[in-house]
Coordinates of C-alpha atoms and ligand atoms in Angstrom, one line a residue:
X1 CA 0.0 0.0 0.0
X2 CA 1.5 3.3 -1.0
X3 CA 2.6 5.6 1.8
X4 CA 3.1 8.7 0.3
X5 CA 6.8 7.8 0.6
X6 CA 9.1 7.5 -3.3
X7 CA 10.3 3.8 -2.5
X8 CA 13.6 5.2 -4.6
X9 CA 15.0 7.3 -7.5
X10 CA 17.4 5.1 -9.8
X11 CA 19.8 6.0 -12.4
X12 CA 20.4 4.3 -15.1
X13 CA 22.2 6.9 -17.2
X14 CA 22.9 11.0 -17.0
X15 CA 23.4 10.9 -13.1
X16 CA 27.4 11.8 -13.1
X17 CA 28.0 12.7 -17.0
X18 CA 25.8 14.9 -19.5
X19 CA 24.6 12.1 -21.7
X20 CA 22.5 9.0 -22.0
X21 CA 19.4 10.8 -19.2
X22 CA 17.5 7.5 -18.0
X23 CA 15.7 7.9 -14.3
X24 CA 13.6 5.4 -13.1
X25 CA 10.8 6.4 -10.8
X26 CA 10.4 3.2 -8.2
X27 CA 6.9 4.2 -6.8
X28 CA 5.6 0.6 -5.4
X29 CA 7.7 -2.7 -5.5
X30 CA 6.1 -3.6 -8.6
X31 CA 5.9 -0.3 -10.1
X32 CA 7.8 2.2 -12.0
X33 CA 8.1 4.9 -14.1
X34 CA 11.0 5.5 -16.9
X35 CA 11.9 9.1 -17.3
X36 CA 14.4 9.2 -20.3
X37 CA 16.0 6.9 -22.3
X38 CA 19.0 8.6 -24.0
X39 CA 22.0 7.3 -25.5
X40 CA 25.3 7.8 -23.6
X41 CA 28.1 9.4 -26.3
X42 CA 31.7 10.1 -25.5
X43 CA 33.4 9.5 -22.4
X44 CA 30.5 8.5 -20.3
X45 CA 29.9 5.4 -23.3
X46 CA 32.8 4.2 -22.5
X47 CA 33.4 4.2 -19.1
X48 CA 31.0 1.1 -18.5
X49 CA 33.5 0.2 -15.7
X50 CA 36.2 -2.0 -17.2
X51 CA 33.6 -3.3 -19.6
X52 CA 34.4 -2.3 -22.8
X53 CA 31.1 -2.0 -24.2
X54 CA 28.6 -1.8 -21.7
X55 CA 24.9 -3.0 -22.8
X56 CA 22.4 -0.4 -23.8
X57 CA 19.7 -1.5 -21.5
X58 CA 21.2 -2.9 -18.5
X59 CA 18.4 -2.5 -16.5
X60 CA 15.1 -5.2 -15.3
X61 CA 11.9 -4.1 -17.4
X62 CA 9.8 -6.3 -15.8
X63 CA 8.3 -3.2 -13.2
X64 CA 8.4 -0.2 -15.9
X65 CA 4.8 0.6 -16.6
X66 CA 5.7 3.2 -19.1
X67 CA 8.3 6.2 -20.2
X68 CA 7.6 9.6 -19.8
X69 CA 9.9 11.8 -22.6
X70 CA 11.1 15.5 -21.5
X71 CA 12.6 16.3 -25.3
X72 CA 13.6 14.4 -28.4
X73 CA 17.5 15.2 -28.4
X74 CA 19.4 12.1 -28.4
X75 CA 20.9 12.1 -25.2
X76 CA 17.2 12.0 -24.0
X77 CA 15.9 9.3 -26.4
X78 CA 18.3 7.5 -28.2
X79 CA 17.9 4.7 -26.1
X80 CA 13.9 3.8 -27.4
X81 CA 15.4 1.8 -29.6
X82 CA 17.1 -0.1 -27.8
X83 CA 14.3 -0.2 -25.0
X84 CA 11.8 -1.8 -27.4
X85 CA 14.5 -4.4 -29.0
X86 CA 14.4 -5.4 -24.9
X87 CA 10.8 -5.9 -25.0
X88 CA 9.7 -2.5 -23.9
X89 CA 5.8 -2.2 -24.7
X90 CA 4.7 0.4 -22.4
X91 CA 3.6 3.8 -23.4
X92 CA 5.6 6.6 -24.0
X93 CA 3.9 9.8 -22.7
X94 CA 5.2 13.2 -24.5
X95 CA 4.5 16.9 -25.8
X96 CA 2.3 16.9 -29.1
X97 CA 5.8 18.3 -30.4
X98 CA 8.3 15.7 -29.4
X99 CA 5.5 12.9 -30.8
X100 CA 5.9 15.1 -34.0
X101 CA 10.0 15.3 -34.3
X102 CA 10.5 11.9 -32.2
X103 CA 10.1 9.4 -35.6
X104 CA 12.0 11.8 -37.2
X105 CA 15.1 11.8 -34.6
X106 CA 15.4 8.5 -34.3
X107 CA 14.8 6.8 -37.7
X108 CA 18.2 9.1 -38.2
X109 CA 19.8 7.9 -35.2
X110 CA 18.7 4.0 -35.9
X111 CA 20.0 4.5 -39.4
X112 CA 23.2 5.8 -38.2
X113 CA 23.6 3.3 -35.5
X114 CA 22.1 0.3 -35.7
X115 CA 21.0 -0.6 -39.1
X116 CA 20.7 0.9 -42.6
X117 CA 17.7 -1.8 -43.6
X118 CA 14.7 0.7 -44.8
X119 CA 12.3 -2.1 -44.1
X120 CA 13.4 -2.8 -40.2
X121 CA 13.5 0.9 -39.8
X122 CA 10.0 1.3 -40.8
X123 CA 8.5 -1.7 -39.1
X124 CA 10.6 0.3 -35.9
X125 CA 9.5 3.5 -36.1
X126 CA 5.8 2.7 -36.6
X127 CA 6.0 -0.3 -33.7
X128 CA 7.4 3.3 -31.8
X129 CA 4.5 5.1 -33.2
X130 CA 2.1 3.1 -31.5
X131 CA 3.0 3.5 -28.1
X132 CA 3.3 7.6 -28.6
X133 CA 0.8 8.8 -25.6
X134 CA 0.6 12.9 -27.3
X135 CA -0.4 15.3 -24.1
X136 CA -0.9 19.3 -24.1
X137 CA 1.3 21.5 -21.7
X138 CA -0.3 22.2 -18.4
X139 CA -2.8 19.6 -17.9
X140 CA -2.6 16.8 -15.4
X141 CA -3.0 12.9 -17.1
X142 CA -3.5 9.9 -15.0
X143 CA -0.7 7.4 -16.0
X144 CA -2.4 4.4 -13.9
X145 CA -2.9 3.3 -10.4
X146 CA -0.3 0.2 -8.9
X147 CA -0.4 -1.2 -5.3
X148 CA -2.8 1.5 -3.7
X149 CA -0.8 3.9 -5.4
X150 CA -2.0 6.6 -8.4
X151 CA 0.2 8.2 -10.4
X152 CA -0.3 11.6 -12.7
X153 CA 1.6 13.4 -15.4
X154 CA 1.7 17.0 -15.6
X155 CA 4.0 18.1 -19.0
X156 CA 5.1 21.6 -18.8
X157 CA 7.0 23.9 -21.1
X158 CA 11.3 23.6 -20.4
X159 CA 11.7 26.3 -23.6
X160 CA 14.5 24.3 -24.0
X161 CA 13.9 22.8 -27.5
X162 CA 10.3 23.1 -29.7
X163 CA 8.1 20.2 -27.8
X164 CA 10.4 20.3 -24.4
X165 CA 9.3 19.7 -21.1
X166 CA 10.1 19.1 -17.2
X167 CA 7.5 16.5 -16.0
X168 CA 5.5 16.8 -12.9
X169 CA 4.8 13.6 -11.1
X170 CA 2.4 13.5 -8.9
X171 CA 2.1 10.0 -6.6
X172 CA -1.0 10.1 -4.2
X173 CA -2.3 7.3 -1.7
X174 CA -5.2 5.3 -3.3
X175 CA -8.6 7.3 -3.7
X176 CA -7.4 10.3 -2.4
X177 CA -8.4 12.3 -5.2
X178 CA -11.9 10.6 -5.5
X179 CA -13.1 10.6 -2.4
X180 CA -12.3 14.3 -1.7
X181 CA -12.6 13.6 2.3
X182 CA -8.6 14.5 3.2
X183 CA -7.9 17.6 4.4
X184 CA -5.0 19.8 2.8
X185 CA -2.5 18.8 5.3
X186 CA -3.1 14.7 5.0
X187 CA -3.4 15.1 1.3
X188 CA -0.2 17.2 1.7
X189 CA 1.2 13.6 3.5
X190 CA -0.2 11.4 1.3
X191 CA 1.0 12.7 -2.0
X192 CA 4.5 13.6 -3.7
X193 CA 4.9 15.5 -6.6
X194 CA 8.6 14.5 -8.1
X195 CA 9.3 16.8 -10.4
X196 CA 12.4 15.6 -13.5
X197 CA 13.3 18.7 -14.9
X198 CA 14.6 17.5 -18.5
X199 CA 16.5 20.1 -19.8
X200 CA 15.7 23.9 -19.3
X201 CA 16.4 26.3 -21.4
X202 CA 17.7 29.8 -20.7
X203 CA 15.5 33.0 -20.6
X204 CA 15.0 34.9 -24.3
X205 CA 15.9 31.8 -25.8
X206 CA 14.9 32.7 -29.7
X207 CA 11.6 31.3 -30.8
X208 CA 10.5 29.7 -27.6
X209 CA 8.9 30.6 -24.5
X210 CA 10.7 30.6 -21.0
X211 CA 10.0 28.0 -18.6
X212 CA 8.0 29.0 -15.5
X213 CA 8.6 27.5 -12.3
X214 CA 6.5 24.0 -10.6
X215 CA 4.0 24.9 -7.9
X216 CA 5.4 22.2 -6.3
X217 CA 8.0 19.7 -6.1
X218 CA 8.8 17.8 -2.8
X219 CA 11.6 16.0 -4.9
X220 CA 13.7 18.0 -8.1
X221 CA 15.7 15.9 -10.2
X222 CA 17.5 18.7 -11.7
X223 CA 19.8 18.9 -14.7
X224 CA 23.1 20.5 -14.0
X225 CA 24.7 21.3 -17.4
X226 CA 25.9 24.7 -16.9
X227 CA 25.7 24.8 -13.4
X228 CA 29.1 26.3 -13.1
X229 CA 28.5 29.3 -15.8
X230 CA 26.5 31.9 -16.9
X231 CA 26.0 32.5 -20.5
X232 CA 26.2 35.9 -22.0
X233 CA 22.8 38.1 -22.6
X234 CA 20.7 37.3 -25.7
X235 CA 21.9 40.9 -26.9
X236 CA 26.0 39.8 -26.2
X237 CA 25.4 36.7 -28.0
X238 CA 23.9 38.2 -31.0
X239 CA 26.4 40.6 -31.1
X240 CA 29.4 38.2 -30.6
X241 CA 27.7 36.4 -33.6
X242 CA 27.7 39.1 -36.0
X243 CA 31.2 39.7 -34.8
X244 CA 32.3 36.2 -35.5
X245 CA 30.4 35.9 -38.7
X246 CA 32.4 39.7 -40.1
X247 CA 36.1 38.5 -38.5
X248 CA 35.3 35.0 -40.1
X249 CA 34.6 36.4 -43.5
X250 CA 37.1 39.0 -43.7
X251 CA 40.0 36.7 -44.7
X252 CA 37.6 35.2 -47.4
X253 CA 37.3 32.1 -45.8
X254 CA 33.9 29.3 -44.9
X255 CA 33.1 29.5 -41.1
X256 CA 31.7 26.2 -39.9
X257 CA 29.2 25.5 -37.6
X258 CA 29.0 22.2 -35.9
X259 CA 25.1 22.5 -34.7
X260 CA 22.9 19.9 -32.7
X261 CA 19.8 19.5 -36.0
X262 CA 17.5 20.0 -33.0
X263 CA 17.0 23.9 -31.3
X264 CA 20.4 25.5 -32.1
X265 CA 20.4 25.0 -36.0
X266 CA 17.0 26.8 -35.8
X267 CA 17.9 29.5 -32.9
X268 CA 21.0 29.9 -35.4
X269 CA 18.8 30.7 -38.3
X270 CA 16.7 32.5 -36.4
X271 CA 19.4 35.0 -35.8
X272 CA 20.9 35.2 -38.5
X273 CA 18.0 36.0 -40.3
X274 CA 17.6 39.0 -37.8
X275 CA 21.1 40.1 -38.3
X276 CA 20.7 39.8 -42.4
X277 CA 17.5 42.0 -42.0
X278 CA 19.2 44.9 -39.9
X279 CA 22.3 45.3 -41.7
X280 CA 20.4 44.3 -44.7
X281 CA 22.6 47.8 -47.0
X282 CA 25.7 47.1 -44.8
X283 CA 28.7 45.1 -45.4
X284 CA 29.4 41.6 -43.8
X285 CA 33.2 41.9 -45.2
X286 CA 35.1 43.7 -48.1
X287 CA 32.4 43.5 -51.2
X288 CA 30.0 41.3 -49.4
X289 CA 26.7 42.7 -48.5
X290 CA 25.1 41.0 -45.4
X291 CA 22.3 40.3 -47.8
X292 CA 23.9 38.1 -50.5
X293 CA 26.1 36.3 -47.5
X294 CA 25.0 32.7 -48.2
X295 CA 24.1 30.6 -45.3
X296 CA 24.6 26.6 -46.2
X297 CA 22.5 24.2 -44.2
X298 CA 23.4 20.6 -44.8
X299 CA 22.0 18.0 -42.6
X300 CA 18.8 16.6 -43.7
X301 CA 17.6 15.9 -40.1
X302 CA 18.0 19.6 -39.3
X303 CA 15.8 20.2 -42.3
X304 CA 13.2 17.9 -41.4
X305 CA 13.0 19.8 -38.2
X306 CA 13.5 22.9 -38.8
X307 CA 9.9 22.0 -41.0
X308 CA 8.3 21.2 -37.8
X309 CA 9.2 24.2 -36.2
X310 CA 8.1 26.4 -38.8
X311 CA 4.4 24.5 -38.6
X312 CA 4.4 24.6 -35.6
X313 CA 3.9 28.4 -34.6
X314 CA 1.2 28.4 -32.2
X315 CA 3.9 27.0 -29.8
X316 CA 6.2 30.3 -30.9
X317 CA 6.8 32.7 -28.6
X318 CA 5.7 36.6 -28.9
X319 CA 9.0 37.9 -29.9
X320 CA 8.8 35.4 -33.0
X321 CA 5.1 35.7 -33.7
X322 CA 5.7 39.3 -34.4
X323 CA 8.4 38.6 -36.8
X324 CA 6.4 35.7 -38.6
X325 CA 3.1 38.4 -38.7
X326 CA 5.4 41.1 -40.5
X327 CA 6.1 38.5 -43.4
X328 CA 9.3 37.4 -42.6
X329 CA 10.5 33.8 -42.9
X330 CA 13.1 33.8 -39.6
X331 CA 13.1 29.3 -40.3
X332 CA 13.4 29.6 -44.5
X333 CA 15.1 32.7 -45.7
X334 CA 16.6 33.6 -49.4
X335 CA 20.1 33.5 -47.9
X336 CA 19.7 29.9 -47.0
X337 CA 21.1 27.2 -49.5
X338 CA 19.8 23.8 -48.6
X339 CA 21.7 20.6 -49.5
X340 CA 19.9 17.3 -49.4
X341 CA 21.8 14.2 -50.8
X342 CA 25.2 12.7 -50.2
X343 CA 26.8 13.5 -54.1
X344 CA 25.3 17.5 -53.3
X345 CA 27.4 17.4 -49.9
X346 CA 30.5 16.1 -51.2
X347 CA 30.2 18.5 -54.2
X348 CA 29.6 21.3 -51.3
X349 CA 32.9 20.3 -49.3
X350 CA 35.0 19.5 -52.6
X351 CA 33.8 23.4 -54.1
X352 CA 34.2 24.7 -50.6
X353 CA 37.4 22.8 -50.5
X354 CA 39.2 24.1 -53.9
X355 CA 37.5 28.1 -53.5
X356 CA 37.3 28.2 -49.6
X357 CA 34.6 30.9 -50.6
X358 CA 33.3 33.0 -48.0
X359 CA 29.8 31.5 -46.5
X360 CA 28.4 30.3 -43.6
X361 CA 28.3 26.6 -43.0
X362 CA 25.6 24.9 -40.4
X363 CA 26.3 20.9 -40.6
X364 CA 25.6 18.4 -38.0
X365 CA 26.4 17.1 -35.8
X366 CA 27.5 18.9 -32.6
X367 CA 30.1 17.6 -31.0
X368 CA 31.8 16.8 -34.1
X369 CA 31.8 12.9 -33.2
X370 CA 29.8 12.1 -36.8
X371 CA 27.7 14.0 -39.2
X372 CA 28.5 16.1 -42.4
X373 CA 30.8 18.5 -40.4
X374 CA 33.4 15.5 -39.9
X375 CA 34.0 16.1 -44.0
X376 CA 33.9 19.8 -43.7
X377 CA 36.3 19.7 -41.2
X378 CA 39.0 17.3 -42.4
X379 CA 39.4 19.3 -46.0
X380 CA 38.9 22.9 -44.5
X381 CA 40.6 22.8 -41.0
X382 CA 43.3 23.0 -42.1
X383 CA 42.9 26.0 -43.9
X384 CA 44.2 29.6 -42.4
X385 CA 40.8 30.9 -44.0
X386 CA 38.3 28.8 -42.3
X387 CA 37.2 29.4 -38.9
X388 CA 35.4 27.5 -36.6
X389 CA 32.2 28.1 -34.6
X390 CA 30.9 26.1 -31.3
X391 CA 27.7 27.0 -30.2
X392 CA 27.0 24.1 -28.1
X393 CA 28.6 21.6 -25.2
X394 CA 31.3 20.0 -26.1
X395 CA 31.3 16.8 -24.0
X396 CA 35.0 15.3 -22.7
X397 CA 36.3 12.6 -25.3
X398 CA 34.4 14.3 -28.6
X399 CA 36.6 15.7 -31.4
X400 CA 34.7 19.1 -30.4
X401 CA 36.0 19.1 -27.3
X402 CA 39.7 18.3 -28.7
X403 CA 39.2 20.9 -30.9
X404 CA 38.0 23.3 -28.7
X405 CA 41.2 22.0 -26.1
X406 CA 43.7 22.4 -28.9
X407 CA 42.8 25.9 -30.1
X408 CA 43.5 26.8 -26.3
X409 CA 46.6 25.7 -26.2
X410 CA 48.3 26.6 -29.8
X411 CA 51.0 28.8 -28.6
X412 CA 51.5 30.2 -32.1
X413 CA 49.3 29.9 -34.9
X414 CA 51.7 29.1 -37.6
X415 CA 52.7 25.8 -35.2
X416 CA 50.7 22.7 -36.3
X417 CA 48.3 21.1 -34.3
X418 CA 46.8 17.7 -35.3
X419 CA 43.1 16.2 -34.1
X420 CA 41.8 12.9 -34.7
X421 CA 38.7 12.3 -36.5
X422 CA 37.2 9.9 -38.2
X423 CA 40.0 7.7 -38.2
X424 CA 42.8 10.1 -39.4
X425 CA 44.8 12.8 -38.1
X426 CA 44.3 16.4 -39.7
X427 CA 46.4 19.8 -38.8
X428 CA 43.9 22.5 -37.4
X429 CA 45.1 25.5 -38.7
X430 CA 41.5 27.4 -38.5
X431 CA 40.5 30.2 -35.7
X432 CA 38.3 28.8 -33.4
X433 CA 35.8 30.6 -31.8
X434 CA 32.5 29.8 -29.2
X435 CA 29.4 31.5 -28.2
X436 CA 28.4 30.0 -24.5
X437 CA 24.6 30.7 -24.9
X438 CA 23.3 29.4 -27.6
X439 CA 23.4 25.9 -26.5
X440 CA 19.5 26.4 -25.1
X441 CA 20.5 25.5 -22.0
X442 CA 19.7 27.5 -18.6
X443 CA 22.7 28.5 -17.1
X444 CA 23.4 28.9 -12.8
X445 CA 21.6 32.0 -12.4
X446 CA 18.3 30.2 -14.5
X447 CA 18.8 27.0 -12.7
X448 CA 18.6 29.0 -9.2
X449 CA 16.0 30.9 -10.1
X450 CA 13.9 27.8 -11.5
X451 CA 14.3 26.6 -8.4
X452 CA 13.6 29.2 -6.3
X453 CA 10.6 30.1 -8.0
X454 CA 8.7 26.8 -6.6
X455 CA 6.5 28.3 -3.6
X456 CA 7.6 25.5 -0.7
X457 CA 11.7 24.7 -0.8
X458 CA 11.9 20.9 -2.1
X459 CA 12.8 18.2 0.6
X460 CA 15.6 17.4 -1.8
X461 CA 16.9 18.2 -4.5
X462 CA 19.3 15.3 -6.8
X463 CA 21.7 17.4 -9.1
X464 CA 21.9 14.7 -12.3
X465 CA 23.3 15.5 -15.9
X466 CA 26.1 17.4 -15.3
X467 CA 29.9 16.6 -15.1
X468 CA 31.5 17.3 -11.2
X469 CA 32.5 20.5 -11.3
X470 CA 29.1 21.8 -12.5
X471 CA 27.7 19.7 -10.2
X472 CA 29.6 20.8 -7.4
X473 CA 29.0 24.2 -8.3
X474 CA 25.7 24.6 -8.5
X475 CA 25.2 22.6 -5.4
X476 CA 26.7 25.2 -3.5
X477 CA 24.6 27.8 -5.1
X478 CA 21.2 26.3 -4.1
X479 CA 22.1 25.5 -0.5
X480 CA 19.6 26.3 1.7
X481 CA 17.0 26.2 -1.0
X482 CA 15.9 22.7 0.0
X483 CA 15.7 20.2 3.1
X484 CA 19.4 18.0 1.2
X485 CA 21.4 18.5 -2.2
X486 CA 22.5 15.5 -3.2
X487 CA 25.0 16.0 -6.1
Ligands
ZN1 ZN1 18.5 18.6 -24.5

């Protein structure tokens, strides 16, 4: 009989390192809840201690009544493939968004790493299909009832990615909703609300609205990403952009862009198209007008998106509403050349290659760890001309990351520095430059204020998904704001 007491909060992924998110919700002995079921990239895939490849699901299904999705980035999701292969038929409860972008995301990511058959893909995805549960923001959903024990789900906006969200679970002693006859205080004992936070995304994040604070939240599973930073302004940011976009031109060169397909290609374009339209008569470098600077998008699952998000506008936020209402196309503007198929990106990188002409190149993926950039990269990094643009986390053991490492520590830049990739070794002879904020993640100062924002302090508070210093970090920041930290 349930107690009002979480029998336990396990983690099967995303509790030390910044990938693979997996939390399972123990709330009877023969219950549970999955929150998450992301794939683990980089360092934190291999350190399966001493095991060199550690299974995917390592976990017992047998109590998991169903999986609850915050957003569709990988690190989130790209587990559900390997969930269902394990005999996974529960539901998976999400945002109307993520059910939208979810096929999408991970016929990609099954096609990349599992299996390039088009016929087991599809039988996959629409297997995956049919256990999508769709539910609006804001409104409570009753997930089931197990050993006395009933269990809601509240999404509600992270403005993190399009479709994001922290989830609100809500656990209450049999009946107690029904019968109406507890007072405040023993419905107060009876219950807890656990609240997983997902990702959050910062304030002003382009296109999407901020995340408001839970009511309540007796337990806060909290991401920890940037819990050790704080990002520039929105106004900085944009700024340092056009900055990096003018010094990056000026010496006639590509400047690449290793982008996540899902939020910052599209926050990306978003700006750009804002900082084509103000300096529309101005130049972005000698004899290159902002407004014929050409913009190169090439990752079809960024496309596919990037679609969604234009459809999508009812789930825009003001700021981008009044852009879109004075006929402006912030997702899908002239500048933008879109490359599709495999023979169009290798001509792209061989052109780019041979004329190193000035443009702006968004590939995916991210980290630099696969994806068109990996081609971009090993024939123009070597090149004086080109520069290199992060916008997002690098996590520890990604060619980003050695990149980003390298570029720190290149004492001169005629000296030549070499990073692995894709099997080779390449000199990186390009500048290399990163913008904290665009990686739609909330940074300390958001993370505090999230938390301070919910009315009663949470008993606890478990600082997941991010690496120790940020967790440290931010630890220290929120003590006080609830009963333990643990980090
Ligand atoms: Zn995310």
């Amino acid at each position: 009989m349930f107690t009002g007491e979480i029998m336990e909060i396990i983690h099967h992924g995303g509790r030390y390192g910044v990938t693979g998110s997996c939390h399972e919700l123990v709330v009877t002995e023969n219950a549970s809840i999955l929150v998450d079921c992301g794939l683990l990239q980089g360092n934190d895939a291999r350190a399966g201690k001493g095991k060199e490849h550690p299974p995917f699901i390592n976990f017992p299904l047998d109590r998991i009544q169903g999986l609850v999705l915050t957003h569709v980035h990988i690190d989130h999701c790209g587990r559900i493939p390997h969930l269902m292969g394990a005999g996974f038929q529960g539901p998976i409860w999400c945002t109307e968004a993520s059910a939208l972008l979810l096929p999408l995301v991970l016929e990609d990511a099954v096609k990349i790493g599992i299996t390039r058959d088009e016929k087991l893909i599809d039988r996959f995805i629409e297997a995956m299909k049919k256990r999508l549960v769709p539910l609006p923001y804001g409104t409570w959903h009753k997930v089931g009832s197990w050993d006395g024990a009933d269990v809601s789900l509240r999404l509600q906006q992270a403005g993190h990615i399009l479709g994001s969200a922290y989830a609100e679970l809500r656990v209450q002693g049999a009946g107690c909703e029904v019968s109406g006859k507890l007072n405040e205080k023993e419905l107060h004992s009876n219950t807890t609300v656990v609240v997983f936070s997902g990702d959050l995304g910062a304030p002003y994040t382009p296109l999407l609205p901020d995340p408001a604070p839970p009511e309540r939240a007796d337990i806060l599973v909290l991401e920890s990403t940037y819990g050790d930073r704080l990002h520039e302004g929105r106004e900085q940011r944009r700024e340092k952009l056009r900055q990096v976009i003018v010094r990056a031109l000026e010496n006639r060169g590509a400047l690449l862009v290793p982008a996540f397909s899902i939020g910052r290609t599209q926050e990306l374009l978003y700006e750009i198209e804002s900082l084509i339209t103000e300096h529309r008569h101005d130049e972005a470098a000698a004899n290159l007008p902002w407004d014929d600077l050409e913009i190169i998008v090439d990752s079809p699952l960024a496309l596919r998106i990037t679609d969604v998000y234009d459809r999508l506008r009812h789930l825009w936020d003001q700021e981008a509403t009044e852009v879109a209402s004075q006929g402006r196309h912030p997702l899908s503007f002239e500048q933008m050349t879109v490359i599709e198929g495999h023979a169009e990106h290798k001509g792209t990188v061989d052109y780019l290659r041979k004329t190193a002409r000035p443009c702006v190149v968004i590939a995916a993926g991210g980290m630099c760890a696969g994806g068109r950039i990996v081609n971009y990269l090993k024939a123009l990094m070597g090149d004086p001309r080109t520069d290199i643009l992060f916008v997002g986390y690098q996590a520890h053991g990604t060619p980003g990351r050695d990149i980003l490492e390298a570029a720190k520590t290149r004492m001169e830049p005629s000296k030549q520095t070499f990073i692995d990739l894709d099997g080779g070794s390449y000199p990186l002879r390009a500048a290399v430059h990163s913008i904290s904020g665009y990686s739609a993640h909330a940074d300390q100062r958001d993370l505090v204020n999230f938390v301070r924002g919910i009315p009663v302090a949470p008993q606890s508070i478990r600082l997941v998904h991010g690496e120790e210093e940020a967790r440290k970090a931010l630890a220290e920041a929120l003590t006080e704001r609830a009963g333990e930290i643990v980090r």
